[in-house]
Amino acid sequence: MYQKIKEAANYMQRILPFTPKIGLVLGSGLQPLAQEIQNAVIAEYHQVPYMPHATAPGHVGQFVCGYIEEQPVICMQGRLHGYEGHTPESIVFPIRVMRAMGVQTLLLTNAAGGINTSFSVGDFMLIEDQINFTGKSPLIGPNDEAIGPRFNDMTFAFAPDLREKAKQAAHTCGIPLKQGVYIGVNGPQFETPAEIRAFRTLGADAVGMSTVFEVIAAAHCGLPVLAISMITNMAAGVQMQALSGAEVNATAEERSQDFRKLVREIIKML
Ligand code: HPA
């Protein structure tokens, strides 16, 4: 596995005239930020050795590398999800590649359903911790010590200093930032109202179908994470109305401008 990661990282390093400092993963509907990257160098996933392909709607499937707020970034425009049929290990392949390229901070974004009833559609939530409810882990199987230890800590996976910076950045740009626990599920079906009540009892504030494996792999290879959810809808049963992918995308588009402003301000501070 480490050889494959190295090969992919070498390919990216050959085509890039700089070393990215920040790895950025854009969630559903949050893709427009990739268009704002300056001096962009693009690598489509199929050009990168061993890189899986993205198939989720609205997820393009390319690395866009360049500068945001004068910081060198590598951005995944198009995320990999378990519901597409990707294994947890292949989902985290690009995270490990970013680490091997020299990335120092992983900035994850996602669309999520609001479980906490004090949240509103369109809110942003700083992820302070996660519950991996998928029943899977990207670390199952033989451990490659060249990547990370067999039993890795998760206590500080969501780096406290980065969370402080995100709060400051939100304050600076006047965008309210909620905080909470993200619960990651497999999908692709949305949850039932009973599942959402159960998740609330477990201590979750928002639910989504991504992120948890990426965080686990980042913690494993010693890459600090900052993660932000956009609450694109209230989770099932919070309001007695049906959920749809269209609602998720419509909110993401509506809130896209503030989201980009917040992410830019955060990147400035990293
Ligand atoms: N559930 C799961 N994933 C999601 C949701 C949701 O309500 N909204 C956006 N992603």
Coordinates of N, CA, C and O in Angstrom, one line a residue, residues 23-158:
G23 N -4.6 20.4 2.5 CA -5.4 19.5 1.7 C -6.9 19.9 2.0 O -7.3 20.0 3.1
L24 N -7.6 20.1 0.9 CA -9.0 20.6 1.0 C -9.9 19.6 0.4 O -9.7 19.2 -0.8
V25 N -10.9 19.1 1.1 CA -11.9 18.2 0.5 C -13.3 18.9 0.5 O -13.8 19.3 1.5
L26 N -13.8 19.0 -0.7 CA -15.1 19.7 -0.9 C -16.3 18.8 -0.9 O -16.3 17.8 -1.7
G27 N -17.2 19.1 -0.1 CA -18.4 18.3 0.0 C -19.5 18.6 -1.1 O -19.2 19.5 -1.9
S28 N -20.6 17.9 -1.0 CA -21.7 18.1 -1.9 C -22.1 19.5 -2.0 O -22.3 20.2 -1.0
G29 N -22.1 20.0 -3.3 CA -22.6 21.4 -3.5 C -21.6 22.5 -3.1 O -21.9 23.7 -3.3
L30 N -20.5 22.1 -2.6 CA -19.5 23.0 -2.1 C -18.3 23.2 -3.1 O -17.3 23.8 -2.9
Q31 N -18.5 22.6 -4.3 CA -17.5 22.5 -5.3 C -17.0 23.8 -5.9 O -15.9 23.9 -6.3
P32 N -17.9 24.9 -5.9 CA -17.4 26.1 -6.6 C -16.1 26.7 -6.1 O -15.4 27.4 -6.8
L33 N -15.8 26.4 -4.8 CA -14.5 27.0 -4.3 C -13.3 26.6 -5.1 O -12.4 27.3 -5.3
A34 N -13.4 25.4 -5.8 CA -12.3 24.9 -6.6 C -12.0 25.9 -7.8 O -10.9 26.0 -8.2
Q35 N -13.1 26.5 -8.2 CA -12.9 27.5 -9.3 C -12.2 28.7 -8.9 O -11.8 29.5 -9.8
E36 N -12.0 29.0 -7.6 CA -11.4 30.2 -7.2 C -9.9 30.0 -6.9 O -9.2 30.9 -6.4
I37 N -9.4 28.8 -7.2 CA -8.0 28.5 -6.9 C -7.2 29.1 -8.0 O -7.4 29.0 -9.2
Q38 N -6.1 29.8 -7.6 CA -5.3 30.6 -8.5 C -4.1 29.7 -9.0 O -3.7 28.8 -8.3
N39 N -3.7 30.0 -10.2 CA -2.6 29.3 -10.8 C -2.8 27.8 -10.8 O -2.0 27.0 -10.4
A40 N -4.1 27.4 -11.1 CA -4.5 26.0 -10.9 C -3.8 25.0 -11.8 O -3.7 25.3 -13.0
V41 N -3.4 23.9 -11.2 CA -2.9 22.8 -11.9 C -3.9 21.7 -11.6 O -4.2 21.4 -10.5
I42 N -4.4 21.1 -12.7 CA -5.5 20.1 -12.5 C -4.9 18.7 -12.8 O -4.3 18.5 -13.8
A43 N -5.2 17.7 -12.0 CA -5.0 16.3 -12.3 C -6.3 15.5 -12.1 O -6.9 15.5 -11.0
E44 N -6.8 15.0 -13.2 CA -8.0 14.2 -13.1 C -7.6 12.9 -12.4 O -6.5 12.4 -12.6
Y45 N -8.6 12.4 -11.6 CA -8.3 11.2 -10.8 C -7.8 10.0 -11.6 O -6.8 9.3 -11.2
H46 N -8.3 9.9 -12.8 CA -7.8 8.7 -13.6 C -6.4 8.9 -14.1 O -5.8 7.9 -14.6
Q47 N -5.8 10.1 -14.0 CA -4.4 10.3 -14.4 C -3.5 9.9 -13.3 O -2.3 9.7 -13.6
V48 N -4.0 9.9 -12.1 CA -3.1 9.6 -10.9 C -3.1 8.1 -10.6 O -4.1 7.5 -10.5
P49 N -1.9 7.6 -10.6 CA -1.7 6.1 -10.3 C -2.5 5.6 -9.1 O -2.5 6.3 -8.1
Y50 N -3.3 4.6 -9.3 CA -4.1 3.9 -8.3 C -5.2 4.7 -7.7 O -5.9 4.2 -6.7
M51 N -5.5 5.9 -8.2 CA -6.5 6.7 -7.6 C -7.9 6.2 -8.1 O -8.2 6.1 -9.3
P52 N -8.8 6.0 -7.1 CA -10.2 5.6 -7.5 C -11.0 6.7 -8.2 O -10.6 7.9 -8.0
H53 N -12.0 6.4 -8.9 CA -12.8 7.4 -9.6 C -14.0 7.8 -8.8 O -14.6 7.0 -8.1
A54 N -14.4 9.1 -8.9 CA -15.6 9.6 -8.2 C -16.8 9.5 -9.1 O -16.7 9.7 -10.3
T55 N -17.9 9.0 -8.5 CA -19.1 8.8 -9.3 C -20.3 9.6 -8.7 O -21.4 9.6 -9.3
A56 N -20.2 10.2 -7.5 CA -21.4 10.8 -6.9 C -21.8 12.0 -7.7 O -21.0 12.7 -8.3
P57 N -23.1 12.3 -7.8 CA -23.6 13.4 -8.6 C -23.0 14.7 -8.0 O -23.0 15.0 -6.8
G58 N -22.6 15.6 -9.0 CA -22.0 16.9 -8.5 C -20.6 16.8 -8.1 O -20.0 17.8 -7.7
H59 N -20.0 15.6 -8.1 CA -18.6 15.5 -7.7 C -17.8 15.2 -9.0 O -17.9 14.2 -9.6
V60 N -16.9 16.2 -9.3 CA -16.3 16.2 -10.6 C -15.2 15.1 -10.8 O -15.2 14.3 -11.8
G61 N -14.3 14.9 -9.8 CA -13.3 13.9 -9.9 C -12.0 14.3 -10.4 O -11.4 13.8 -11.3
Q62 N -11.5 15.4 -9.7 CA -10.1 15.9 -10.0 C -9.5 16.6 -8.8 O -10.2 17.1 -8.0
F63 N -8.2 16.6 -8.8 CA -7.4 17.4 -7.9 C -7.2 18.7 -8.6 O -6.8 18.8 -9.7
V64 N -7.5 19.8 -7.8 CA -7.2 21.2 -8.3 C -6.2 21.7 -7.3 O -6.5 21.8 -6.1
C65 N -5.0 22.0 -7.8 CA -3.9 22.5 -6.9 C -3.6 23.9 -7.3 O -3.6 24.2 -8.5
G66 N -3.3 24.7 -6.3 CA -2.9 26.1 -6.6 C -2.9 26.9 -5.3 O -2.6 26.3 -4.2
Y67 N -3.4 28.1 -5.4 CA -3.3 29.0 -4.2 C -4.7 29.6 -3.9 O -5.4 30.0 -4.7
I68 N -5.0 29.5 -2.6 CA -6.1 30.3 -2.0 C -5.6 31.2 -0.9 O -4.9 30.6 0.0
E69 N -5.9 32.4 -1.0 CA -5.3 33.4 0.0 C -3.8 33.2 0.1 O -3.3 33.2 1.3
E70 N -3.2 33.0 -1.0 CA -1.7 32.9 -1.0 C -1.2 31.6 -0.3 O 0.1 31.5 -0.2
Q71 N -2.0 30.7 0.0 CA -1.6 29.5 0.6 C -1.7 28.4 -0.4 O -2.7 28.2 -1.1
P72 N -0.6 27.6 -0.5 CA -0.6 26.5 -1.5 C -1.6 25.3 -1.0 O -1.4 24.8 0.1
V73 N -2.5 25.0 -1.9 CA -3.5 24.0 -1.5 C -3.6 22.9 -2.5 O -3.3 23.1 -3.7
I74 N -4.0 21.7 -2.1 CA -4.5 20.7 -3.0 C -5.9 20.4 -2.7 O -6.2 20.1 -1.5
C75 N -6.8 20.5 -3.6 CA -8.2 20.4 -3.4 C -8.7 19.2 -4.1 O -8.5 19.0 -5.3
M76 N -9.5 18.4 -3.4 CA -10.2 17.3 -4.0 C -11.6 17.8 -4.5 O -12.5 18.0 -3.7
Q77 N -11.7 18.0 -5.8 CA -13.0 18.4 -6.3 C -13.7 17.1 -6.7 O -13.5 16.6 -7.8
G78 N -14.5 16.6 -5.8 CA -15.1 15.3 -6.0 C -14.6 14.3 -5.0 O -13.4 14.0 -4.9
R79 N -15.5 14.0 -4.1 CA -15.1 13.1 -3.0 C -15.5 11.7 -3.3 O -16.3 11.4 -4.1
L80 N -14.9 10.7 -2.6 CA -15.2 9.3 -2.7 C -16.1 8.9 -1.5 O -15.8 9.3 -0.4
H81 N -17.2 8.2 -1.8 CA -18.1 7.8 -0.7 C -18.2 6.3 -0.7 O -18.2 5.7 -1.8
G82 N -18.6 5.8 0.4 CA -18.8 4.3 0.6 C -20.0 3.9 -0.2 O -20.0 2.8 -0.8
Y83 N -21.0 4.7 -0.3 CA -22.2 4.3 -1.0 C -22.0 4.1 -2.5 O -22.9 3.6 -3.2
E84 N -20.9 4.7 -3.1 CA -20.6 4.5 -4.5 C -20.0 3.1 -4.7 O -19.8 2.7 -5.8
G85 N -19.7 2.4 -3.6 CA -19.1 1.1 -3.7 C -17.6 1.1 -3.4 O -17.0 0.0 -3.5
H86 N -17.1 2.2 -3.1 CA -15.7 2.3 -2.8 C -15.4 1.7 -1.4 O -16.3 1.8 -0.5
T87 N -14.3 1.0 -1.2 CA -14.0 0.4 0.1 C -13.5 1.6 1.0 O -13.0 2.6 0.4
P88 N -13.6 1.4 2.3 CA -13.0 2.4 3.2 C -11.6 2.7 2.9 O -11.1 3.9 2.9
E89 N -10.8 1.7 2.5 CA -9.4 1.9 2.2 C -9.2 2.7 1.0 O -8.3 3.6 0.9
S90 N -10.0 2.5 -0.1 CA -9.8 3.3 -1.3 C -10.3 4.7 -1.1 O -9.7 5.7 -1.6
I91 N -11.3 4.9 -0.2 CA -11.7 6.3 0.1 C -10.6 7.1 0.7 O -10.5 8.3 0.4
V92 N -9.8 6.5 1.5 CA -8.8 7.3 2.2 C -7.4 7.4 1.4 O -6.5 8.0 1.9
F93 N -7.4 6.7 0.3 CA -6.1 6.7 -0.5 C -5.6 8.1 -0.8 O -4.5 8.4 -0.5
P94 N -6.5 9.0 -1.3 CA -6.0 10.4 -1.6 C -5.6 11.1 -0.3 O -4.7 12.0 -0.4
I95 N -6.2 10.8 0.8 CA -5.8 11.5 2.1 C -4.3 11.1 2.4 O -3.5 11.9 2.7
R96 N -4.0 9.8 2.2 CA -2.6 9.4 2.5 C -1.7 9.9 1.4 O -0.5 10.2 1.7
V97 N -2.1 10.1 0.2 CA -1.3 10.7 -0.9 C -1.0 12.1 -0.5 O 0.2 12.6 -0.6
M98 N -2.0 12.9 0.0 CA -1.7 14.3 0.3 C -0.7 14.3 1.4 O 0.2 15.2 1.4
R99 N -0.8 13.4 2.4 CA 0.2 13.4 3.5 C 1.6 13.1 3.0 O 2.5 13.8 3.3
A100 N 1.7 12.2 2.1 CA 3.0 11.8 1.5 C 3.6 13.0 0.6 O 4.8 13.1 0.4
M101 N 2.7 13.8 0.1 CA 3.1 15.0 -0.7 C 3.6 16.1 0.2 O 4.2 17.1 -0.3
G102 N 3.4 16.0 1.5 CA 3.8 17.1 2.4 C 2.8 18.0 3.0 O 3.0 19.0 3.7
V103 N 1.5 17.6 2.8 CA 0.4 18.4 3.3 C 0.4 18.4 4.8 O 0.7 17.4 5.4
Q104 N 0.2 19.6 5.4 CA 0.3 19.7 6.9 C -1.1 19.8 7.6 O -1.1 19.6 8.8
T105 N -2.1 20.2 6.9 CA -3.4 20.3 7.5 C -4.5 19.8 6.5 O -4.4 20.1 5.3
L106 N -5.4 19.1 7.0 CA -6.5 18.6 6.2 C -7.8 19.3 6.6 O -8.2 19.3 7.7
L107 N -8.3 20.0 5.6 CA -9.6 20.8 5.8 C -10.7 20.1 5.1 O -10.8 20.0 3.8
L108 N -11.6 19.5 5.9 CA -12.7 18.7 5.3 C -14.0 19.5 5.4 O -14.3 20.1 6.4
T109 N -14.8 19.4 4.3 CA -16.1 20.0 4.4 C -17.1 19.0 3.9 O -16.8 18.0 3.2
N110 N -18.4 19.1 4.4 CA -19.4 18.2 4.0 C -20.8 18.9 4.1 O -20.9 19.9 4.8
A111 N -21.7 18.2 3.5 CA -23.1 18.6 3.7 C -23.7 17.6 4.7 O -23.3 16.4 4.7
A112 N -24.5 18.1 5.7 CA -25.0 17.2 6.7 C -26.4 17.6 7.1 O -26.9 18.7 6.9
G113 N -27.1 16.6 7.7 CA -28.5 16.8 8.1 C -28.4 17.2 9.6 O -27.7 16.7 10.4
G114 N -29.2 18.3 10.0 CA -29.2 18.7 11.4 C -30.0 17.9 12.3 O -31.2 17.6 12.0
I115 N -29.4 17.4 13.3 CA -30.1 16.6 14.3 C -30.4 17.4 15.6 O -31.5 17.3 16.2
N116 N -29.5 18.3 15.9 CA -29.6 19.2 17.0 C -30.7 20.2 16.7 O -30.6 20.9 15.7
T117 N -31.8 20.3 17.5 CA -33.0 21.1 17.1 C -32.7 22.6 17.3 O -33.5 23.4 16.8
S118 N -31.5 23.0 17.8 CA -31.2 24.4 17.9 C -30.5 24.8 16.6 O -30.2 26.0 16.4
F119 N -30.3 23.9 15.7 CA -29.7 24.2 14.4 C -30.8 24.6 13.4 O -31.9 24.2 13.5
S120 N -30.3 25.4 12.4 CA -31.3 25.7 11.3 C -30.6 25.4 10.0 O -29.4 25.3 9.9
V121 N -31.4 25.2 9.0 CA -30.9 24.9 7.6 C -30.1 26.1 7.2 O -30.5 27.3 7.4
G122 N -28.9 25.8 6.7 CA -28.0 26.9 6.3 C -26.9 27.2 7.3 O -26.0 27.9 7.0
D123 N -27.0 26.6 8.5 CA -26.0 26.8 9.5 C -24.7 26.1 9.1 O -24.7 25.1 8.4
F124 N -23.6 26.6 9.7 CA -22.3 25.9 9.5 C -21.9 25.4 10.9 O -22.2 26.0 11.9
M125 N -21.4 24.2 10.9 CA -21.1 23.5 12.2 C -19.6 23.0 12.2 O -19.2 22.3 11.3
L126 N -18.8 23.5 13.1 CA -17.5 23.1 13.3 C -17.6 21.7 13.9 O -18.2 21.5 15.0
I127 N -16.9 20.7 13.3 CA -17.0 19.3 13.9 C -16.0 19.2 15.1 O -14.8 19.4 14.9
E128 N -16.5 19.0 16.3 CA -15.6 18.9 17.4 C -15.3 17.4 17.7 O -14.2 17.1 18.3
D129 N -16.1 16.5 17.2 CA -15.8 15.1 17.4 C -16.7 14.3 16.4 O -17.7 14.9 15.9
Q130 N -16.5 13.0 16.3 CA -17.3 12.2 15.4 C -17.7 10.9 16.0 O -17.0 10.4 16.9
I131 N -18.8 10.3 15.5 CA -19.2 9.0 15.8 C -19.1 8.2 14.4 O -19.9 8.6 13.5
N132 N -18.3 7.2 14.3 CA -18.2 6.4 13.1 C -19.3 5.3 13.2 O -19.1 4.3 13.9
F133 N -20.4 5.5 12.6 CA -21.6 4.6 12.7 C -21.7 3.7 11.5 O -22.7 3.1 11.2
T134 N -20.6 3.6 10.7 CA -20.6 2.8 9.5 C -20.3 1.3 9.7 O -20.6 0.5 8.9
G135 N -19.8 1.0 10.9 CA -19.4 -0.4 11.2 C -18.2 -0.8 10.5 O -17.8 -2.0 10.5
K136 N -17.5 0.1 9.9 CA -16.3 -0.2 9.1 C -15.2 0.8 9.5 O -15.4 1.8 10.2
S137 N -13.9 0.4 9.1 CA -12.8 1.3 9.3 C -11.8 1.1 8.2 O -11.6 0.0 7.7
P138 N -11.2 2.2 7.7 CA -10.2 2.1 6.7 C -8.9 1.4 7.2 O -8.0 1.1 6.4
L139 N -8.8 1.2 8.5 CA -7.6 0.7 9.1 C -7.6 -0.8 9.3 O -6.7 -1.4 9.8
I140 N -8.8 -1.4 8.9 CA -8.9 -2.9 9.1 C -8.0 -3.6 8.1 O -7.9 -3.2 7.0
G141 N -7.3 -4.7 8.6 CA -6.4 -5.4 7.8 C -5.0 -5.2 8.3 O -4.8 -4.5 9.3
P142 N -4.0 -5.8 7.6 CA -2.6 -5.7 8.1 C -2.2 -4.2 8.2 O -2.6 -3.4 7.3
N143 N -1.5 -3.8 9.2 CA -1.1 -2.4 9.4 C 0.2 -2.2 8.7 O 1.2 -3.0 8.9
D144 N 0.3 -1.1 8.0 CA 1.6 -0.7 7.4 C 2.2 0.4 8.3 O 1.8 1.5 8.3
E145 N 3.3 0.0 9.0 CA 3.9 0.9 10.0 C 4.5 2.1 9.3 O 4.7 3.2 9.9
A146 N 4.7 2.0 8.0 CA 5.3 3.1 7.2 C 4.2 4.3 7.1 O 4.5 5.4 6.9
I147 N 2.9 3.9 7.3 CA 1.9 4.9 7.2 C 1.5 5.4 8.6 O 1.3 6.6 8.8
G148 N 1.4 4.5 9.5 CA 1.0 4.9 10.9 C 1.0 3.7 11.8 O 1.1 2.5 11.4
P149 N 0.7 3.9 13.1 CA 0.7 2.8 14.1 C -0.5 1.9 14.0 O -1.6 2.3 13.6
R150 N -0.4 0.7 14.5 CA -1.5 -0.2 14.5 C -2.7 0.3 15.3 O -3.9 0.3 14.8
F151 N -2.5 0.9 16.5 CA -3.6 1.4 17.3 C -3.3 2.9 17.5 O -2.4 3.3 18.2
N152 N -4.1 3.7 16.7 CA -3.8 5.2 16.8 C -4.8 5.9 17.6 O -6.0 5.5 17.7
D153 N -4.3 7.0 18.2 CA -5.2 7.8 19.1 C -6.2 8.5 18.2 O -6.0 8.9 17.1
M154 N -7.4 8.7 18.7 CA -8.4 9.6 18.1 C -8.9 10.8 19.0 O -9.7 11.6 18.6
T155 N -8.2 10.9 20.1 CA -8.7 11.9 21.1 C -8.5 13.3 20.5 O -9.4 14.2 20.7
F156 N -7.4 13.5 19.8 CA -7.1 14.8 19.3 C -7.1 14.9 17.7 O -6.5 15.7 17.1
A157 N -8.0 14.0 17.2 CA -8.1 13.9 15.7 C -8.5 15.2 15.1 O -8.0 15.7 14.1
F158 N -9.5 15.9 15.8 CA -10.0 17.2 15.4 C -9.1 18.2 16.2 O -9.5 18.5 17.3

